[in-house]
Amino acid sequence: MRGLVASVAVLMLLVVNSQAGTIKGRVSFEGTAPPEKSMTEAMKSDPNCAALHSSGPEVMTEHYVVAEDGGLKWVFVSITEGLDGKEFDKAAEPVVLDQEGCVYKPHVFGIQVGQDLIVRNSDATLHNVHIIPGRDSKNREMNKGMPFKMDLPPIQFEHPEIPLRFKCDVHRWMFAYCNVVEHPFFATTNETGGFEIKDVPAGDYTLSFWHKKMKDHPVKVTVPAEGEVEANFTYTEEMIPRRGR
Amino acid sequence: MVASEHSNLSHSLPFWKRYVFSTDHKVIGIQYALTALVFLFIGFLLMMYMRWSIAFPGRPLPEWAAALLGSNSTSGIFGPEFYNQLGAMHGTIMIFLGVVPLAVGGFGNYVVPLQIGAPDMAFPKLNMVSYWSFLTGGVLMLFSFFIEGGAAKSGWTAYPPLAVLDADAGQTIWLIGMVFLITSSLLGAINFIVTIIQLRAPGLHWMRLPFFVWAQLVTAFILLLAFPPLEAAGILQLMDRLADTNFFMPSGLVVSGEIREAAGGGSPLLWQHLFWFLGHPEVYVLILPALGIVAEIIANNSRKPLWGYRSMVYSTLFLGFMSFVVWAHHMYLTGMGTVMNAFFQATTMIISIPSVIILSALIISLWGGSIRFTVPMLFAVAFLPMFGIGGLTGLPLGISTADIHLHDTYYVIGHFHYVVAPGVIFGLFGGIYYWFPKATGRRMSTILGHLHFWPTLICMNVIFMPMFIQGLAGVSRRLYDGGSAYAHAQPVLHWNGVISMAVWTMAIAQLPFVINLFGSLLFGRKVDDNPWESTTLEWTAPSPPPHGNFLELPSAYCGPYEYSQPGDESGFHPQDQPVEGSSA
């Protein structure tokens, strides 16, 4: 009997997977990106942080990390429409947000509602993790000091929010953007601007591209029962708001 | 109803009415005392964790100690937020749930009606409500440790804007808990005042009242007049947190780099005024009952009338009055201005005069006495220098120029702990050893009493004396790492380990007391109704006193401390014994 149940389960899984596709794509930037700012200067306000970068390269902001061929890093891509009525299991693997060298790593990331977030301090200096939900958000504000090399107990967010801002009240240059979504279909672009969202059930969706300085932009995609669909998006210099330049 | 009828009534009551929802002042007194002792233990436990963080910042706790903290620690390390919870709740628990309920709710309830020869408090049901309101407040406070975000963490003073901005529910529960505690105190205070005024035995004139009763009477007036502003302030802060009002939240406040919108704009300083209007009189709520207990013990064990009894009474009344006009000496650094500072400096210096009179009278009372160094007397005698150190070290804090340097340093911690810990708590310990035979008909062990007293006395001083050194070096209070991040603290940082070791040693020194308290209930030597050969009326009642207290309600014929009177061979003259030429 057990064998039969297992076989049916495996079969169902295969059927489900066989009806799921992958969204693959690339985000790029056209034009001249504003210059990044140096964080090394600001870090001098805390000798512990300055000491961590005394011999390395200058630490810069990463607002517009554009590859030679125009690929844009740190864009959060997620499905925003088309999944209504569907429920998803919480991801088992925790997301780790590290504070290393007085910088959040990664500073843009996604997480599922209810998924564990482990905030880590790898620096032997005081950081203060201040989670600041938006004005209409139902997520809780949180403010935790991390004076030593340590992990906070796992944190979960109960409501979707893009973005949920993290900042360190001790170090004014430290920001991170946590994007909380209800489902597991999201990705953050890499150095080449590429991203990949796997195991998306076949159907029509709206895909959203979020960048911390430029506006969200929806794109319609149709995911096939098998194989891949490509979804590209290009930001242009004109999309940068004046104060973001 | 006469006393014997009271006694019969108590036997007909079911268990839950006799011992749980009791209206008998003695049962309520014991309920208060035992609950307060549990809270004192919890408050002390929190401090033991804090001392680990201070002495060994960043080092994991031993596994068994970390296990008690649950998810508040990861890998045995707890962060500053939890330290702040421990700090805020240590202060709250020790003051509002430990010392005051023991001193007023416990000793006041148990002893005052007996000492004035009354069968019970004036409003027994109100008395019961007072206890249950206190317990509700206390349980709420403890419960807040287990909710998301944990207990309140904005200090026991709950200063806005911090206390209002704290997004976790712990602070809200703290405020609700305080409303219950304050309500309890107000009900108790009214009861004490009416009882002492109305139910004194025939012949028990004002100047025949034991000093302990005077202390409780003034304490009750202080509670009645000082607590309502804080209750109102607590509700206003609750509104600021829950209803987006801005009584204490200023406009233009920058929080985490951003301007916080506040319609109208309130004043955080208003909270400080309302808080300290209770906060400073509260110090005398802590001190006066302990002074009362110590006075009883000293008179009894030096076998002499209290020296300067009338001066002590008038000083206590003056102290109670003055306690309402010194509050802003906690606020010199808020920029009130030199005129206000000068006023509160003057009143602060003036209030030290009655304190010194009382302390001096107690010291002089020892002079020429046939002193019995019983265990309660050891605590009472130790109280005198400890309280003296606490009081004298408070004087520099009352001067605004000195306070600029000392404010919020470990000097302040040392000062008020000398007043409250080896001061007040020693008085309370003395009271437990002194009145235990009355409450149980048995005596506590003297050997265990010595094993409790001497290590506690030594540890108290090893704990609090170095804090003056650290404070004078500029080490701030409320630092989870004990100041190790600060260059100026480095020369005095080694004291952190010493202090913490003394704290943990003192915890061990309390074991003989716990064993003694509960062991003596079962195995303590049985004693008669007046084992200390005392003069005040409570010792004329059976031990333990029945419901209604006295087999026959007593009358008073003389003052409370008629010891070693010429021609009196017994060496003491109980108040209820007629004196030639005196009337009841």
Tab-separated table of C-alpha atoms in Angstrom, chain B residues 199-572:
chain	number	residue	atom	x	y	z
B	199	LEU	CA	-9.725	51.651	64.255
B	200	ARG	CA	-7.110	52.411	66.893
B	201	ALA	CA	-7.683	50.671	70.209
B	202	PRO	CA	-9.046	52.723	73.098
B	203	GLY	CA	-6.229	54.707	74.631
B	204	LEU	CA	-3.967	54.412	71.615
B	205	HIS	CA	-3.374	58.141	71.226
B	206	TRP	CA	-1.357	59.440	68.306
B	207	MET	CA	1.770	59.661	70.421
B	208	ARG	CA	1.257	56.106	71.654
B	209	LEU	CA	1.358	54.721	68.128
B	210	PRO	CA	4.347	52.526	67.340
B	211	PHE	CA	6.707	54.313	64.952
B	212	PHE	CA	6.038	51.608	62.349
B	213	VAL	CA	2.367	52.692	62.231
B	214	TRP	CA	3.381	56.315	61.749
B	215	ALA	CA	5.686	55.253	58.939
B	216	GLN	CA	2.857	53.325	57.267
B	217	LEU	CA	0.436	56.222	57.681
B	218	VAL	CA	2.749	58.720	56.016
B	219	THR	CA	3.568	56.142	53.338
B	220	ALA	CA	-0.136	55.712	52.622
B	221	PHE	CA	-0.611	59.461	52.212
B	222	ILE	CA	2.343	59.607	49.851
B	223	LEU	CA	0.948	56.757	47.761
B	224	LEU	CA	-2.496	58.313	47.686
B	225	LEU	CA	-1.293	61.712	46.521
B	226	ALA	CA	1.671	60.841	44.317
B	227	PHE	CA	0.451	57.864	42.320
B	228	PRO	CA	-2.596	59.394	40.543
B	229	PRO	CA	-0.476	61.687	38.313
B	230	LEU	CA	1.510	58.656	37.150
B	231	GLU	CA	-1.665	56.671	36.543
B	232	ALA	CA	-2.936	59.534	34.377
B	233	ALA	CA	0.440	59.787	32.653
B	234	GLY	CA	0.436	56.040	32.010
B	235	ILE	CA	-2.926	56.268	30.294
B	236	LEU	CA	-1.755	59.246	28.230
B	237	GLN	CA	1.320	57.312	27.124
B	238	LEU	CA	-0.939	54.389	26.290
B	239	MET	CA	-2.928	56.765	24.059
B	240	ASP	CA	0.282	57.972	22.420
B	241	ARG	CA	1.148	54.394	21.590
B	242	LEU	CA	-2.263	53.100	20.577
B	243	ALA	CA	-4.365	56.050	19.468
B	244	ASP	CA	-1.711	58.181	17.733
B	245	THR	CA	-2.071	61.049	20.183
B	246	ASN	CA	1.008	63.133	20.919
B	247	PHE	CA	0.896	64.056	24.576
B	248	PHE	CA	4.564	63.236	24.985
B	249	MET	CA	5.763	63.196	21.374
B	250	PRO	CA	7.289	66.426	20.108
B	251	SER	CA	6.866	67.646	16.547
B	252	GLY	CA	9.935	67.661	14.333
B	253	LEU	CA	11.455	64.623	16.024
B	254	VAL	CA	14.029	62.910	13.823
B	255	VAL	CA	13.889	59.147	14.189
B	256	SER	CA	16.414	57.006	12.406
B	257	GLY	CA	17.302	59.872	10.086
B	258	GLU	CA	13.711	60.733	9.187
B	259	ILE	CA	11.328	63.369	10.528
B	260	ARG	CA	8.431	61.828	12.414
B	261	GLU	CA	5.080	63.493	11.902
B	262	ALA	CA	3.390	64.527	15.148
B	263	ALA	CA	0.223	66.579	14.958
B	264	GLY	CA	0.304	69.359	17.530
B	265	GLY	CA	3.390	68.117	19.244
B	266	GLY	CA	3.598	67.192	22.891
B	267	SER	CA	6.382	67.292	25.431
B	268	PRO	CA	8.535	64.366	26.528
B	269	LEU	CA	9.476	66.443	29.566
B	270	LEU	CA	5.864	66.396	30.717
B	271	TRP	CA	6.212	62.648	31.231
B	272	GLN	CA	9.382	63.150	33.255
B	273	HIS	CA	7.622	65.625	35.533
B	274	LEU	CA	4.632	63.335	36.021
B	275	PHE	CA	6.822	60.282	36.477
B	276	TRP	CA	9.130	61.832	39.038
B	277	PHE	CA	6.249	63.468	40.888
B	278	LEU	CA	5.551	59.877	41.865
B	279	GLY	CA	9.100	58.615	41.444
B	280	HIS	CA	10.707	60.595	44.201
B	281	PRO	CA	7.989	60.242	46.827
B	282	GLU	CA	8.172	56.563	45.894
B	283	VAL	CA	11.684	56.518	47.351
B	284	TYR	CA	10.137	57.387	50.715
B	285	VAL	CA	7.452	54.771	50.146
B	286	LEU	CA	10.380	52.341	50.023
B	287	ILE	CA	12.304	53.810	52.931
B	288	LEU	CA	9.683	54.694	55.530
B	289	PRO	CA	8.280	51.188	56.175
B	290	ALA	CA	11.849	49.900	56.495
B	291	LEU	CA	12.679	52.683	58.941
B	292	GLY	CA	9.541	51.717	60.844
B	293	ILE	CA	10.579	48.084	61.029
B	294	VAL	CA	14.113	48.966	62.077
B	295	ALA	CA	12.763	51.267	64.803
B	296	GLU	CA	10.641	48.447	66.224
B	297	ILE	CA	13.541	46.004	66.185
B	298	ILE	CA	16.048	48.453	67.656
B	299	ALA	CA	13.754	49.492	70.512
B	300	ASN	CA	12.995	45.867	71.312
B	301	ASN	CA	16.566	44.598	71.081
B	302	SER	CA	18.282	47.497	72.789
B	303	ARG	CA	15.677	47.225	75.588
B	304	LYS	CA	15.286	50.993	75.583
B	305	PRO	CA	12.552	53.406	74.506
B	306	LEU	CA	13.270	54.941	71.124
B	307	TRP	CA	15.370	58.043	71.637
B	308	GLY	CA	13.558	61.106	70.274
B	309	TYR	CA	10.320	59.329	69.400
B	310	ARG	CA	8.416	62.596	68.927
B	311	SER	CA	11.193	64.083	66.805
B	312	MET	CA	11.089	60.964	64.660
B	313	VAL	CA	7.332	61.278	64.186
B	314	TYR	CA	7.475	64.969	63.281
B	315	SER	CA	10.429	64.293	60.987
B	316	THR	CA	8.467	61.575	59.238
B	317	LEU	CA	5.527	63.934	58.690
B	318	PHE	CA	7.856	66.637	57.382
B	319	LEU	CA	9.634	64.091	55.197
B	320	GLY	CA	6.317	63.039	53.698
B	321	PHE	CA	5.414	66.635	52.922
B	322	MET	CA	8.810	67.536	51.486
B	323	SER	CA	8.902	64.434	49.318
B	324	PHE	CA	6.435	66.211	47.002
B	325	VAL	CA	8.704	69.141	46.261
B	326	VAL	CA	12.005	67.505	45.333
B	327	TRP	CA	11.085	65.532	42.214
B	328	ALA	CA	12.856	67.682	39.636
B	329	HIS	CA	16.294	66.965	41.088
B	330	HIS	CA	16.081	63.956	38.762
B	331	MET	CA	15.815	66.379	35.855
B	332	TYR	CA	18.687	68.861	36.209
B	333	LEU	CA	20.023	67.823	32.826
B	334	THR	CA	16.805	68.643	31.009
B	335	GLY	CA	17.699	72.326	30.979
B	336	MET	CA	15.038	73.555	33.387
B	337	GLY	CA	17.096	76.635	34.115
B	338	THR	CA	19.120	77.770	37.078
B	339	VAL	CA	16.164	79.199	39.023
B	340	MET	CA	14.321	75.893	39.001
B	341	ASN	CA	17.538	74.035	39.698
B	342	ALA	CA	18.238	76.283	42.678
B	343	PHE	CA	14.752	75.686	44.085
B	344	PHE	CA	14.978	71.919	43.827
B	345	GLN	CA	18.550	71.920	45.147
B	346	ALA	CA	17.316	73.774	48.214
B	347	THR	CA	14.387	71.431	48.837
B	348	THR	CA	16.644	68.418	48.310
B	349	MET	CA	19.087	69.658	50.925
B	350	ILE	CA	16.194	70.411	53.283
B	351	ILE	CA	14.679	66.925	52.950
B	352	SER	CA	17.928	65.383	54.105
B	353	ILE	CA	17.423	67.008	57.531
B	354	PRO	CA	14.467	64.881	58.726
B	355	SER	CA	16.177	61.777	57.292
B	356	VAL	CA	19.268	62.552	59.339
B	357	ILE	CA	17.165	63.201	62.447
B	358	ILE	CA	15.486	59.790	62.155
B	359	LEU	CA	18.742	57.981	61.457
B	360	SER	CA	20.504	59.776	64.291
B	361	ALA	CA	17.664	58.970	66.691
B	362	LEU	CA	17.944	55.296	65.788
B	363	ILE	CA	21.706	55.318	66.331
B	364	ILE	CA	21.387	57.155	69.627
B	365	SER	CA	18.701	54.660	70.686
B	366	LEU	CA	21.448	52.041	70.768
B	367	TRP	CA	23.505	54.105	73.189
B	368	GLY	CA	23.573	52.528	76.638
B	369	GLY	CA	21.159	49.771	75.640
B	370	SER	CA	21.319	46.131	76.721
B	371	ILE	CA	21.670	45.082	73.128
B	372	ARG	CA	20.540	41.613	72.069
B	373	PHE	CA	22.254	40.657	68.854
B	374	THR	CA	19.401	38.587	67.524
B	375	VAL	CA	19.152	37.958	63.792
B	376	PRO	CA	16.561	40.712	63.233
B	377	MET	CA	18.777	43.064	65.232
B	378	LEU	CA	21.767	42.223	63.024
B	379	PHE	CA	19.800	43.280	59.957
B	380	ALA	CA	18.456	46.383	61.720
B	381	VAL	CA	21.887	47.488	62.910
B	382	ALA	CA	23.427	46.829	59.489
B	383	PHE	CA	20.654	48.895	57.942
B	384	LEU	CA	21.908	52.030	59.695
B	385	PRO	CA	25.329	52.473	58.045
B	386	MET	CA	24.108	51.061	54.731
B	387	PHE	CA	21.232	53.524	54.599
B	388	GLY	CA	23.634	56.216	55.808
B	389	ILE	CA	25.999	55.577	52.902
B	390	GLY	CA	23.067	55.608	50.498
B	391	GLY	CA	21.760	58.867	51.890
B	392	LEU	CA	25.073	60.703	52.054
B	393	THR	CA	26.082	59.719	48.530
B	394	GLY	CA	22.787	61.179	47.364
B	395	LEU	CA	23.755	64.688	48.413
B	396	PRO	CA	26.131	65.343	45.474
B	397	LEU	CA	23.375	64.192	43.141
B	398	GLY	CA	21.094	66.808	44.639
B	399	ILE	CA	23.484	69.571	43.579
B	400	SER	CA	22.979	70.379	39.932
B	401	THR	CA	26.611	71.149	39.110
B	402	ALA	CA	27.800	67.820	40.532
B	403	ASP	CA	24.879	66.000	38.965
B	404	ILE	CA	25.981	67.072	35.476
B	405	HIS	CA	28.946	64.732	35.869
B	406	LEU	CA	27.310	62.002	37.892
B	407	HIS	CA	23.915	61.765	36.219
B	408	ASP	CA	23.184	58.354	34.680
B	409	THR	CA	26.517	56.913	35.775
B	410	TYR	CA	27.144	53.916	37.991
B	411	TYR	CA	27.502	56.362	40.870
B	412	VAL	CA	23.712	56.804	40.771
B	413	ILE	CA	23.223	53.038	40.695
B	414	GLY	CA	25.500	52.651	43.716
B	415	HIS	CA	23.712	55.447	45.585
B	416	PHE	CA	20.145	54.311	45.259
B	417	HIS	CA	20.975	50.655	45.655
B	418	TYR	CA	22.691	51.418	48.965
B	419	VAL	CA	19.405	53.008	49.990
B	420	VAL	CA	17.186	50.238	48.679
B	421	ALA	CA	19.195	47.004	48.740
B	422	PRO	CA	21.412	46.833	51.833
B	423	GLY	CA	19.166	49.570	53.207
B	424	VAL	CA	15.488	48.847	52.731
B	425	ILE	CA	15.805	45.145	51.960
B	426	PHE	CA	17.883	44.618	55.111
B	427	GLY	CA	15.063	46.307	57.021
B	428	LEU	CA	12.567	43.971	55.383
B	429	PHE	CA	14.675	40.899	56.120
B	430	GLY	CA	14.883	42.048	59.723
B	431	GLY	CA	11.097	42.385	59.754
B	432	ILE	CA	10.628	38.854	58.455
B	433	TYR	CA	12.853	37.394	61.182
B	434	TYR	CA	11.209	39.640	63.791
B	435	TRP	CA	7.512	38.979	63.060
B	436	PHE	CA	7.846	35.392	61.827
B	437	PRO	CA	7.099	34.029	65.353
B	438	LYS	CA	3.930	36.133	65.478
B	439	ALA	CA	2.717	34.877	62.095
B	440	THR	CA	3.564	31.221	62.643
B	441	GLY	CA	4.057	30.585	66.358
B	442	ARG	CA	7.551	29.350	65.522
B	443	ARG	CA	10.995	30.921	65.488
B	444	MET	CA	13.392	30.998	62.567
B	445	SER	CA	16.771	29.327	62.988
B	446	THR	CA	19.469	31.628	64.375
B	447	ILE	CA	22.296	29.649	62.756
B	448	LEU	CA	20.733	29.862	59.312
B	449	GLY	CA	19.995	33.509	60.013
B	450	HIS	CA	23.707	34.178	60.594
B	451	LEU	CA	24.585	32.189	57.470
B	452	HIS	CA	22.193	34.453	55.610
B	453	PHE	CA	23.187	37.768	57.152
B	454	TRP	CA	26.986	37.844	57.080
B	455	PRO	CA	27.630	36.762	53.452
B	456	THR	CA	24.775	39.010	52.304
B	457	LEU	CA	26.259	41.999	54.133
B	458	ILE	CA	29.706	41.396	52.630
B	459	CYS	CA	28.369	40.776	49.110
B	460	MET	CA	26.130	43.845	49.174
B	461	ASN	CA	29.160	46.026	49.828
B	462	VAL	CA	31.373	44.288	47.271
B	463	ILE	CA	28.596	44.820	44.748
B	464	PHE	CA	27.709	48.429	45.340
B	465	MET	CA	30.847	50.119	46.676
B	466	PRO	CA	32.862	49.664	43.430
B	467	MET	CA	29.979	51.238	41.537
B	468	PHE	CA	30.888	54.578	43.098
B	469	ILE	CA	34.416	54.155	41.701
B	470	GLN	CA	33.094	53.265	38.244
B	471	GLY	CA	30.584	56.099	38.311
B	472	LEU	CA	33.171	58.685	39.322
B	473	ALA	CA	35.236	57.444	36.369
B	474	GLY	CA	32.270	58.308	34.156
B	475	VAL	CA	30.982	54.846	33.291
B	476	SER	CA	27.361	55.130	32.163
B	477	ARG	CA	24.565	52.935	33.416
B	478	ARG	CA	22.374	50.867	31.047
B	479	LEU	CA	25.302	49.583	28.953
B	480	TYR	CA	24.893	45.946	27.972
B	481	ASP	CA	28.681	45.564	27.741
B	482	GLY	CA	29.404	47.294	31.043
B	483	GLY	CA	31.279	50.068	29.259
B	484	SER	CA	33.885	47.915	27.549
B	485	ALA	CA	33.428	49.855	24.294
B	486	TYR	CA	34.528	53.104	25.967
B	487	ALA	CA	38.122	54.179	26.380
B	488	HIS	CA	37.461	56.122	29.597
B	489	ALA	CA	35.940	53.054	31.234
B	490	GLN	CA	38.956	50.812	30.716
B	491	PRO	CA	40.772	51.605	34.011
B	492	VAL	CA	37.744	50.566	36.093
B	493	LEU	CA	36.421	47.776	33.898
B	494	HIS	CA	37.945	45.032	36.054
B	495	TRP	CA	35.383	45.822	38.752
B	496	ASN	CA	32.643	44.431	36.489
B	497	GLY	CA	33.862	40.871	37.046
B	498	VAL	CA	34.274	41.395	40.791
B	499	ILE	CA	30.773	42.839	41.140
B	500	SER	CA	29.217	40.053	39.085
B	501	MET	CA	30.945	37.353	41.136
B	502	ALA	CA	29.619	38.987	44.297
B	503	VAL	CA	26.100	39.037	42.827
B	504	TRP	CA	26.193	35.326	42.093
B	505	THR	CA	27.711	34.606	45.519
B	506	MET	CA	24.942	36.616	47.131
B	507	ALA	CA	22.410	34.463	45.319
B	508	ILE	CA	23.906	31.428	47.067
B	509	ALA	CA	23.777	33.330	50.361
B	510	GLN	CA	19.994	33.545	50.038
B	511	LEU	CA	19.637	29.764	50.181
B	512	PRO	CA	19.878	29.645	54.007
B	513	PHE	CA	17.082	32.212	54.124
B	514	VAL	CA	14.803	30.194	51.836
B	515	ILE	CA	15.517	27.018	53.796
B	516	ASN	CA	14.989	28.889	57.054
B	517	LEU	CA	11.725	30.494	55.941
B	518	PHE	CA	10.052	27.305	54.800
B	519	GLY	CA	11.888	24.896	57.112
B	520	SER	CA	10.958	26.896	60.203
B	521	LEU	CA	7.298	26.751	59.225
B	522	LEU	CA	7.485	23.023	59.866
B	523	PHE	CA	10.426	22.510	62.185
B	524	GLY	CA	11.005	25.881	63.847
B	525	ARG	CA	11.083	25.988	67.629
B	526	LYS	CA	7.628	26.696	68.995
B	527	VAL	CA	7.429	29.933	70.943
B	528	ASP	CA	4.908	31.710	73.131
B	529	ASP	CA	2.913	34.770	72.072
B	530	ASN	CA	5.637	37.263	72.961
B	531	PRO	CA	9.021	35.612	72.431
B	532	TRP	CA	10.937	38.894	72.059
B	533	GLU	CA	9.434	40.328	75.270
B	534	SER	CA	8.033	43.187	73.314
B	535	THR	CA	5.703	46.001	74.339
B	536	THR	CA	3.543	46.759	71.303
B	537	LEU	CA	-0.001	45.418	70.947
B	538	GLU	CA	0.603	42.790	68.247
B	539	TRP	CA	2.469	40.703	70.821
B	540	THR	CA	-0.595	40.526	73.066
B	541	ALA	CA	-2.437	38.530	70.374
B	542	PRO	CA	-2.057	34.744	70.093
B	543	SER	CA	0.606	33.459	67.696
B	544	PRO	CA	-0.574	33.052	65.006
B	545	PRO	CA	-3.451	35.426	65.635
B	546	PRO	CA	-6.917	34.081	64.840
B	547	HIS	CA	-9.397	35.731	62.493
B	548	GLY	CA	-10.281	38.906	64.358
B	549	ASN	CA	-6.778	38.997	65.880
B	550	PHE	CA	-7.383	39.279	69.607
B	551	LEU	CA	-9.248	37.055	72.024
B	552	GLU	CA	-10.363	40.313	73.538
B	553	LEU	CA	-9.791	43.655	71.850
B	554	PRO	CA	-7.006	45.428	73.779
B	555	SER	CA	-6.729	48.928	75.168
B	556	ALA	CA	-3.516	50.931	75.335
B	557	TYR	CA	-2.348	52.456	78.583
B	558	CYS	CA	1.125	53.713	77.733
B	559	GLY	CA	3.596	54.523	75.000
B	560	PRO	CA	4.880	51.859	72.603
B	561	TYR	CA	8.399	51.414	73.937
B	562	GLU	CA	8.223	51.095	77.716
B	563	TYR	CA	11.450	49.136	78.174
B	564	SER	CA	13.675	49.049	81.258
B	565	GLN	CA	11.530	51.489	83.210
B	566	PRO	CA	12.722	52.158	86.773
B	567	GLY	CA	11.035	49.823	89.193
B	568	ASP	CA	9.799	47.455	86.483
B	569	GLU	CA	11.469	44.118	87.168
B	570	SER	CA	10.323	42.394	84.003
B	571	GLY	CA	12.182	44.948	81.902
B	572	PHE	CA	9.266	45.687	79.596
